[in-house]
Protein backbone atom coordinates (compact mmCIF):
# COMPACT_ATOMS: atom_id res chain seq x y z
CA UNK A 1 0.00 0.00 0.00
CA UNK A 2 1.25 3.48 -0.80
CA UNK A 3 1.92 5.95 1.96
CA UNK A 4 -0.32 8.90 2.72
CA UNK A 5 2.50 11.13 1.56
CA UNK A 6 2.54 9.42 -1.85
CA UNK A 7 -1.25 9.47 -2.06
CA UNK A 8 -1.28 13.22 -1.38
CA UNK A 9 1.29 13.79 -4.09
CA UNK A 10 -0.78 11.75 -6.53
CA UNK A 11 -3.94 13.71 -5.69
CA UNK A 12 -2.11 17.01 -6.12
CA UNK A 13 -0.86 15.82 -9.51
CA UNK A 14 -4.45 14.97 -10.52
CA UNK A 15 -5.61 18.41 -9.40
CA UNK A 16 -2.81 20.15 -11.28
CA UNK A 17 -3.37 18.29 -14.52
CA UNK A 18 -7.15 18.81 -14.35
CA UNK A 19 -6.59 22.53 -13.75
CA UNK A 20 -4.14 22.81 -16.63
CA UNK A 21 -6.50 20.92 -18.93
CA UNK A 22 -9.14 23.52 -18.09
CA UNK A 23 -6.75 26.42 -18.60
CA UNK A 24 -6.84 27.21 -14.90
CA UNK A 25 -4.11 27.94 -12.35
CA UNK A 26 -3.50 24.74 -10.31
CA UNK A 27 -2.92 26.98 -7.28
CA UNK A 28 -6.54 28.13 -7.50
CA UNK A 29 -7.85 24.75 -6.35
CA UNK A 30 -7.55 24.03 -2.61
CA UNK A 31 -7.30 20.45 -1.37
CA UNK A 32 -9.45 19.52 1.63
CA UNK A 33 -8.53 16.08 3.05
CA UNK A 34 -11.70 14.30 4.20
CA UNK A 35 -10.63 12.15 7.13
CA UNK A 36 -13.96 10.72 8.34
CA UNK A 37 -13.63 7.21 9.83
CA UNK A 38 -9.82 7.46 9.77
CA UNK A 39 -7.67 7.50 12.91
CA UNK A 40 -5.84 10.58 14.22
CA UNK A 41 -2.51 8.87 13.42
CA UNK A 42 -3.35 9.02 9.71
CA UNK A 43 -4.28 12.70 9.95
CA UNK A 44 -0.93 13.27 11.61
CA UNK A 45 0.80 11.56 8.68
CA UNK A 46 -1.05 13.79 6.25
CA UNK A 47 -0.06 16.84 8.30
CA UNK A 48 3.58 15.71 8.21
CA UNK A 49 3.22 15.63 4.41
CA UNK A 50 2.04 19.24 4.39
CA UNK A 51 -1.77 18.93 4.60
CA UNK A 52 -3.42 21.29 7.11
CA UNK A 53 -7.13 21.38 6.21
CA UNK A 54 -9.30 18.39 7.13
CA UNK A 55 -12.99 17.64 6.58
CA UNK A 56 -15.14 15.55 8.91
CA UNK A 57 -18.76 14.41 8.60
CA UNK A 58 -19.70 13.58 12.16
CA UNK A 59 -19.42 16.22 14.88
CA UNK A 60 -18.55 13.94 17.78
CA UNK A 61 -15.94 12.04 15.80
CA UNK A 62 -14.39 15.36 14.76
CA UNK A 63 -14.29 16.65 18.34
CA UNK A 64 -12.49 13.50 19.46
CA UNK A 65 -9.85 13.99 16.76
CA UNK A 66 -9.47 17.70 17.54
CA UNK A 67 -8.75 16.72 21.13
CA UNK A 68 -6.22 14.07 20.14
CA UNK A 69 -4.46 16.42 17.71
CA UNK A 70 -4.77 19.70 19.62
CA UNK A 71 -1.02 20.30 19.43
CA UNK A 72 -1.15 20.59 15.62
CA UNK A 73 -2.33 23.76 13.82
CA UNK A 74 -5.09 22.08 11.82
CA UNK A 75 -8.07 23.68 10.09
CA UNK A 76 -11.33 21.76 10.53
CA UNK A 77 -14.22 21.76 8.06
CA UNK A 78 -17.60 20.18 8.71
CA UNK A 79 -18.73 18.50 5.48
CA UNK A 80 -21.54 16.35 6.92
CA UNK A 81 -25.10 17.24 7.85
CA UNK A 82 -25.58 19.56 10.82
CA UNK A 83 -28.43 19.09 13.31
CA UNK A 84 -29.54 22.03 15.42
CA UNK A 85 -28.55 20.32 18.70
CA UNK A 86 -24.90 20.32 17.52
CA UNK A 87 -24.59 23.91 16.36
CA UNK A 88 -22.91 25.23 19.52
CA UNK A 89 -20.08 22.70 19.36
CA UNK A 90 -19.61 23.43 15.68
CA UNK A 91 -19.65 27.21 16.20
CA UNK A 92 -17.03 26.88 18.92
CA UNK A 93 -14.68 24.35 17.33
CA UNK A 94 -14.75 24.44 13.53
CA UNK A 95 -13.33 26.95 11.05
CA UNK A 96 -15.67 26.04 8.19
CA UNK A 97 -19.13 24.56 7.62
CA UNK A 98 -19.87 23.33 4.06
CA UNK A 99 -23.41 22.11 4.61
CA UNK A 100 -25.66 25.04 5.50
CA UNK A 101 -29.09 24.46 4.05
CA UNK A 102 -31.44 26.10 6.56
CA UNK A 103 -31.64 29.67 7.79
CA UNK A 104 -32.47 28.53 11.32
CA UNK A 105 -29.20 26.63 11.59
CA UNK A 106 -27.32 29.61 10.19
CA UNK A 107 -28.84 31.94 12.81
CA UNK A 108 -27.90 29.58 15.61
CA UNK A 109 -24.31 29.27 14.36
CA UNK A 110 -23.98 33.05 14.16
CA UNK A 111 -25.42 33.54 17.65
CA UNK A 112 -23.25 30.80 19.11
CA UNK A 113 -19.96 31.74 17.44
CA UNK A 114 -17.80 33.12 20.28
CA UNK A 115 -17.06 36.85 20.03
CA UNK A 116 -13.34 36.21 20.40
CA UNK A 117 -13.26 34.04 17.28
CA UNK A 118 -13.25 35.21 13.66
CA UNK A 119 -16.56 34.72 11.85
CA UNK A 120 -17.26 31.11 10.88
CA UNK A 121 -16.60 30.48 7.18
CA UNK A 122 -19.67 28.89 5.62
CA UNK A 123 -20.92 27.48 2.35
CA UNK A 124 -24.52 26.98 1.32
CA UNK A 125 -25.06 23.39 0.17
CA UNK A 126 -27.06 23.12 -3.04
CA UNK A 127 -28.97 19.98 -4.01
CA UNK A 128 -28.47 19.52 -7.74
CA UNK A 129 -29.59 15.89 -7.82
CA UNK A 130 -33.23 16.46 -6.97
CA UNK A 131 -34.93 13.58 -5.20
CA UNK A 132 -31.74 11.55 -4.92
CA UNK A 133 -30.41 13.64 -2.05
CA UNK A 134 -32.03 14.89 1.13
CA UNK A 135 -29.30 17.41 1.90
CA UNK A 136 -28.94 20.85 0.43
CA UNK A 137 -31.23 23.66 -0.56
CA UNK A 138 -33.08 23.51 -3.88
CA UNK A 139 -31.29 25.63 -6.51
CA UNK A 140 -34.24 28.04 -6.78
CA UNK A 141 -34.07 28.69 -3.02
CA UNK A 142 -30.29 29.14 -2.82
CA UNK A 143 -30.24 32.89 -3.50
CA UNK A 144 -32.64 33.72 -0.66
CA UNK A 145 -30.72 31.56 1.80
CA UNK A 146 -27.38 32.98 0.66
CA UNK A 147 -28.61 36.56 1.15
CA UNK A 148 -29.91 35.72 4.64
CA UNK A 149 -26.64 34.00 5.62
CA UNK A 150 -24.53 36.87 4.25
CA UNK A 151 -26.36 39.25 6.59
CA UNK A 152 -25.46 37.34 9.77
CA UNK A 153 -22.68 39.01 11.77
CA UNK A 154 -20.67 36.01 12.92
CA UNK A 155 -20.81 34.05 9.67
CA UNK A 156 -18.81 34.73 6.56
CA UNK A 157 -20.48 33.34 3.47
CA UNK A 158 -17.72 32.08 1.16
CA UNK A 159 -19.71 30.30 -1.54
CA UNK A 160 -21.51 27.10 -2.43
CA UNK A 161 -20.96 23.39 -1.95
CA UNK A 162 -22.52 20.40 -3.72
CA UNK A 163 -22.41 16.60 -3.62
CA UNK A 164 -24.04 15.40 -6.84
CA UNK A 165 -25.18 11.79 -6.86
CA UNK A 166 -22.40 9.48 -8.06
CA UNK A 167 -22.34 8.59 -11.73
CA UNK A 168 -19.69 7.33 -14.15
CA UNK A 169 -21.11 9.53 -16.89
CA UNK A 170 -18.69 12.44 -17.08
CA UNK A 171 -21.11 14.49 -19.13
CA UNK A 172 -23.69 14.20 -16.37
CA UNK A 173 -21.08 14.95 -13.69
CA UNK A 174 -20.13 18.10 -15.54
CA UNK A 175 -23.74 19.17 -16.10
CA UNK A 176 -24.43 19.00 -12.36
CA UNK A 177 -21.27 20.89 -11.43
CA UNK A 178 -22.00 23.47 -14.13
CA UNK A 179 -25.40 24.10 -12.60
CA UNK A 180 -23.73 24.88 -9.25
CA UNK A 181 -21.13 27.13 -10.86
CA UNK A 182 -23.81 29.09 -12.75
CA UNK A 183 -25.70 29.60 -9.52
CA UNK A 184 -22.45 30.76 -7.87
CA UNK A 185 -21.84 33.24 -10.70
CA UNK A 186 -25.37 34.57 -10.44
CA UNK A 187 -24.96 35.17 -6.70
CA UNK A 188 -21.76 37.08 -7.37
CA UNK A 189 -23.54 39.16 -10.00
CA UNK A 190 -26.17 39.92 -7.37
CA UNK A 191 -23.42 41.47 -5.23
CA UNK A 192 -22.33 38.71 -2.84
CA UNK A 193 -18.56 38.50 -2.28
CA UNK A 194 -17.84 34.81 -2.81
CA UNK A 195 -14.58 32.98 -3.46
CA UNK A 196 -15.26 29.28 -2.84
CA UNK A 197 -16.94 26.59 -4.87
CA UNK A 198 -16.59 23.32 -2.92
CA UNK A 199 -17.18 20.46 -5.31
CA UNK A 200 -15.40 17.32 -6.46
CA UNK A 201 -14.48 14.12 -4.60
CA UNK A 202 -12.17 11.19 -5.39
CA UNK A 203 -14.29 9.92 -8.28
CA UNK A 204 -15.18 13.21 -9.95
CA UNK A 205 -12.56 15.82 -9.11
CA UNK A 206 -11.57 16.27 -12.78
CA UNK A 207 -15.12 17.11 -13.83
CA UNK A 208 -15.51 19.48 -10.87
CA UNK A 209 -12.28 21.33 -11.67
CA UNK A 210 -13.26 21.57 -15.33
CA UNK A 211 -16.42 23.33 -14.15
CA UNK A 212 -14.68 25.78 -11.84
CA UNK A 213 -14.30 24.09 -8.45
CA UNK A 214 -11.99 26.00 -6.09
CA UNK A 215 -11.97 23.36 -3.33
CA UNK A 216 -12.03 19.60 -3.79
CA UNK A 217 -12.93 17.33 -0.86
CA UNK A 218 -10.88 14.14 -1.12
CA UNK A 219 -11.02 11.14 1.20
CA UNK A 220 -10.48 7.75 -0.48
CA UNK A 221 -7.60 8.80 -2.75
CA UNK A 222 -5.65 10.04 0.29
CA UNK A 223 -6.56 7.68 3.13
CA UNK A 224 -7.75 4.57 1.27
CA UNK A 225 -11.15 2.92 1.22
CA UNK A 226 -13.26 3.54 4.33
CA UNK A 227 -14.02 0.41 6.37
CA UNK A 228 -17.54 1.28 7.27
CA UNK A 229 -19.48 4.46 6.81
CA UNK A 230 -21.77 5.30 9.68
CA UNK A 231 -25.26 6.46 8.92
CA UNK A 232 -25.07 10.21 8.54
CA UNK A 233 -28.14 10.73 10.70
C1 LIG B 1 -16.86 11.36 2.35
C2 LIG B 1 -17.02 12.68 1.68
C3 LIG B 1 -16.07 13.17 0.78
C4 LIG B 1 -14.86 12.37 0.35
O1 LIG B 1 -15.26 11.39 -0.55
P1 LIG B 1 -14.21 10.43 -1.33
O2 LIG B 1 -15.03 9.84 -2.40
O3 LIG B 1 -13.74 9.43 -0.33
O4 LIG B 1 -13.12 11.29 -1.83
C5 LIG B 1 -16.26 14.44 0.26
N1 LIG B 1 -17.34 15.19 0.58
C6 LIG B 1 -18.27 14.75 1.44
C7 LIG B 1 -19.44 15.62 1.76
C8 LIG B 1 -18.15 13.48 2.00
O5 LIG B 1 -19.12 13.04 2.81
Coordinates of C-alpha atoms and ligand atoms in Angstrom, one line a residue:
X1 CA 0.0 0.0 0.0
X2 CA 1.3 3.5 -0.8
X3 CA 1.9 6.0 2.0
X4 CA -0.3 8.9 2.7
X5 CA 2.5 11.1 1.6
X6 CA 2.5 9.4 -1.8
X7 CA -1.3 9.5 -2.1
X8 CA -1.3 13.2 -1.4
X9 CA 1.3 13.8 -4.1
X10 CA -0.8 11.8 -6.5
X11 CA -3.9 13.7 -5.7
X12 CA -2.1 17.0 -6.1
X13 CA -0.9 15.8 -9.5
X14 CA -4.4 15.0 -10.5
X15 CA -5.6 18.4 -9.4
X16 CA -2.8 20.1 -11.3
X17 CA -3.4 18.3 -14.5
X18 CA -7.1 18.8 -14.3
X19 CA -6.6 22.5 -13.8
X20 CA -4.1 22.8 -16.6
X21 CA -6.5 20.9 -18.9
X22 CA -9.1 23.5 -18.1
X23 CA -6.8 26.4 -18.6
X24 CA -6.8 27.2 -14.9
X25 CA -4.1 27.9 -12.3
X26 CA -3.5 24.7 -10.3
X27 CA -2.9 27.0 -7.3
X28 CA -6.5 28.1 -7.5
X29 CA -7.8 24.7 -6.3
X30 CA -7.6 24.0 -2.6
X31 CA -7.3 20.4 -1.4
X32 CA -9.4 19.5 1.6
X33 CA -8.5 16.1 3.0
X34 CA -11.7 14.3 4.2
X35 CA -10.6 12.2 7.1
X36 CA -14.0 10.7 8.3
X37 CA -13.6 7.2 9.8
X38 CA -9.8 7.5 9.8
X39 CA -7.7 7.5 12.9
X40 CA -5.8 10.6 14.2
X41 CA -2.5 8.9 13.4
X42 CA -3.3 9.0 9.7
X43 CA -4.3 12.7 10.0
X44 CA -0.9 13.3 11.6
X45 CA 0.8 11.6 8.7
X46 CA -1.0 13.8 6.3
X47 CA -0.1 16.8 8.3
X48 CA 3.6 15.7 8.2
X49 CA 3.2 15.6 4.4
X50 CA 2.0 19.2 4.4
X51 CA -1.8 18.9 4.6
X52 CA -3.4 21.3 7.1
X53 CA -7.1 21.4 6.2
X54 CA -9.3 18.4 7.1
X55 CA -13.0 17.6 6.6
X56 CA -15.1 15.5 8.9
X57 CA -18.8 14.4 8.6
X58 CA -19.7 13.6 12.2
X59 CA -19.4 16.2 14.9
X60 CA -18.6 13.9 17.8
X61 CA -15.9 12.0 15.8
X62 CA -14.4 15.4 14.8
X63 CA -14.3 16.7 18.3
X64 CA -12.5 13.5 19.5
X65 CA -9.9 14.0 16.8
X66 CA -9.5 17.7 17.5
X67 CA -8.7 16.7 21.1
X68 CA -6.2 14.1 20.1
X69 CA -4.5 16.4 17.7
X70 CA -4.8 19.7 19.6
X71 CA -1.0 20.3 19.4
X72 CA -1.2 20.6 15.6
X73 CA -2.3 23.8 13.8
X74 CA -5.1 22.1 11.8
X75 CA -8.1 23.7 10.1
X76 CA -11.3 21.8 10.5
X77 CA -14.2 21.8 8.1
X78 CA -17.6 20.2 8.7
X79 CA -18.7 18.5 5.5
X80 CA -21.5 16.3 6.9
X81 CA -25.1 17.2 7.9
X82 CA -25.6 19.6 10.8
X83 CA -28.4 19.1 13.3
X84 CA -29.5 22.0 15.4
X85 CA -28.5 20.3 18.7
X86 CA -24.9 20.3 17.5
X87 CA -24.6 23.9 16.4
X88 CA -22.9 25.2 19.5
X89 CA -20.1 22.7 19.4
X90 CA -19.6 23.4 15.7
X91 CA -19.7 27.2 16.2
X92 CA -17.0 26.9 18.9
X93 CA -14.7 24.3 17.3
X94 CA -14.8 24.4 13.5
X95 CA -13.3 27.0 11.1
X96 CA -15.7 26.0 8.2
X97 CA -19.1 24.6 7.6
X98 CA -19.9 23.3 4.1
X99 CA -23.4 22.1 4.6
X100 CA -25.7 25.0 5.5
X101 CA -29.1 24.5 4.0
X102 CA -31.4 26.1 6.6
X103 CA -31.6 29.7 7.8
X104 CA -32.5 28.5 11.3
X105 CA -29.2 26.6 11.6
X106 CA -27.3 29.6 10.2
X107 CA -28.8 31.9 12.8
X108 CA -27.9 29.6 15.6
X109 CA -24.3 29.3 14.4
X110 CA -24.0 33.1 14.2
X111 CA -25.4 33.5 17.6
X112 CA -23.3 30.8 19.1
X113 CA -20.0 31.7 17.4
X114 CA -17.8 33.1 20.3
X115 CA -17.1 36.8 20.0
X116 CA -13.3 36.2 20.4
X117 CA -13.3 34.0 17.3
X118 CA -13.3 35.2 13.7
X119 CA -16.6 34.7 11.9
X120 CA -17.3 31.1 10.9
X121 CA -16.6 30.5 7.2
X122 CA -19.7 28.9 5.6
X123 CA -20.9 27.5 2.3
X124 CA -24.5 27.0 1.3
X125 CA -25.1 23.4 0.2
X126 CA -27.1 23.1 -3.0
X127 CA -29.0 20.0 -4.0
X128 CA -28.5 19.5 -7.7
X129 CA -29.6 15.9 -7.8
X130 CA -33.2 16.5 -7.0
X131 CA -34.9 13.6 -5.2
X132 CA -31.7 11.6 -4.9
X133 CA -30.4 13.6 -2.0
X134 CA -32.0 14.9 1.1
X135 CA -29.3 17.4 1.9
X136 CA -28.9 20.9 0.4
X137 CA -31.2 23.7 -0.6
X138 CA -33.1 23.5 -3.9
X139 CA -31.3 25.6 -6.5
X140 CA -34.2 28.0 -6.8
X141 CA -34.1 28.7 -3.0
X142 CA -30.3 29.1 -2.8
X143 CA -30.2 32.9 -3.5
X144 CA -32.6 33.7 -0.7
X145 CA -30.7 31.6 1.8
X146 CA -27.4 33.0 0.7
X147 CA -28.6 36.6 1.2
X148 CA -29.9 35.7 4.6
X149 CA -26.6 34.0 5.6
X150 CA -24.5 36.9 4.3
X151 CA -26.4 39.3 6.6
X152 CA -25.5 37.3 9.8
X153 CA -22.7 39.0 11.8
X154 CA -20.7 36.0 12.9
X155 CA -20.8 34.0 9.7
X156 CA -18.8 34.7 6.6
X157 CA -20.5 33.3 3.5
X158 CA -17.7 32.1 1.2
X159 CA -19.7 30.3 -1.5
X160 CA -21.5 27.1 -2.4
X161 CA -21.0 23.4 -1.9
X162 CA -22.5 20.4 -3.7
X163 CA -22.4 16.6 -3.6
X164 CA -24.0 15.4 -6.8
X165 CA -25.2 11.8 -6.9
X166 CA -22.4 9.5 -8.1
X167 CA -22.3 8.6 -11.7
X168 CA -19.7 7.3 -14.2
X169 CA -21.1 9.5 -16.9
X170 CA -18.7 12.4 -17.1
X171 CA -21.1 14.5 -19.1
X172 CA -23.7 14.2 -16.4
X173 CA -21.1 15.0 -13.7
X174 CA -20.1 18.1 -15.5
X175 CA -23.7 19.2 -16.1
X176 CA -24.4 19.0 -12.4
X177 CA -21.3 20.9 -11.4
X178 CA -22.0 23.5 -14.1
X179 CA -25.4 24.1 -12.6
X180 CA -23.7 24.9 -9.3
X181 CA -21.1 27.1 -10.9
X182 CA -23.8 29.1 -12.7
X183 CA -25.7 29.6 -9.5
X184 CA -22.5 30.8 -7.9
X185 CA -21.8 33.2 -10.7
X186 CA -25.4 34.6 -10.4
X187 CA -25.0 35.2 -6.7
X188 CA -21.8 37.1 -7.4
X189 CA -23.5 39.2 -10.0
X190 CA -26.2 39.9 -7.4
X191 CA -23.4 41.5 -5.2
X192 CA -22.3 38.7 -2.8
X193 CA -18.6 38.5 -2.3
X194 CA -17.8 34.8 -2.8
X195 CA -14.6 33.0 -3.5
X196 CA -15.3 29.3 -2.8
X197 CA -16.9 26.6 -4.9
X198 CA -16.6 23.3 -2.9
X199 CA -17.2 20.5 -5.3
X200 CA -15.4 17.3 -6.5
X201 CA -14.5 14.1 -4.6
X202 CA -12.2 11.2 -5.4
X203 CA -14.3 9.9 -8.3
X204 CA -15.2 13.2 -9.9
X205 CA -12.6 15.8 -9.1
X206 CA -11.6 16.3 -12.8
X207 CA -15.1 17.1 -13.8
X208 CA -15.5 19.5 -10.9
X209 CA -12.3 21.3 -11.7
X210 CA -13.3 21.6 -15.3
X211 CA -16.4 23.3 -14.2
X212 CA -14.7 25.8 -11.8
X213 CA -14.3 24.1 -8.5
X214 CA -12.0 26.0 -6.1
X215 CA -12.0 23.4 -3.3
X216 CA -12.0 19.6 -3.8
X217 CA -12.9 17.3 -0.9
X218 CA -10.9 14.1 -1.1
X219 CA -11.0 11.1 1.2
X220 CA -10.5 7.8 -0.5
X221 CA -7.6 8.8 -2.7
X222 CA -5.6 10.0 0.3
X223 CA -6.6 7.7 3.1
X224 CA -7.7 4.6 1.3
X225 CA -11.2 2.9 1.2
X226 CA -13.3 3.5 4.3
X227 CA -14.0 0.4 6.4
X228 CA -17.5 1.3 7.3
X229 CA -19.5 4.5 6.8
X230 CA -21.8 5.3 9.7
X231 CA -25.3 6.5 8.9
X232 CA -25.1 10.2 8.5
X233 CA -28.1 10.7 10.7
Ligands
LIG1 C1 -16.9 11.4 2.3 C2 -17.0 12.7 1.7 C3 -16.1 13.2 0.8 C4 -14.9 12.4 0.3 O1 -15.3 11.4 -0.5 P1 -14.2 10.4 -1.3 O2 -15.0 9.8 -2.4 O3 -13.7 9.4 -0.3 O4 -13.1 11.3 -1.8 C5 -16.3 14.4 0.3 N1 -17.3 15.2 0.6 C6 -18.3 14.7 1.4 C7 -19.4 15.6 1.8 C8 -18.2 13.5 2.0 O5 -19.1 13.0 2.8

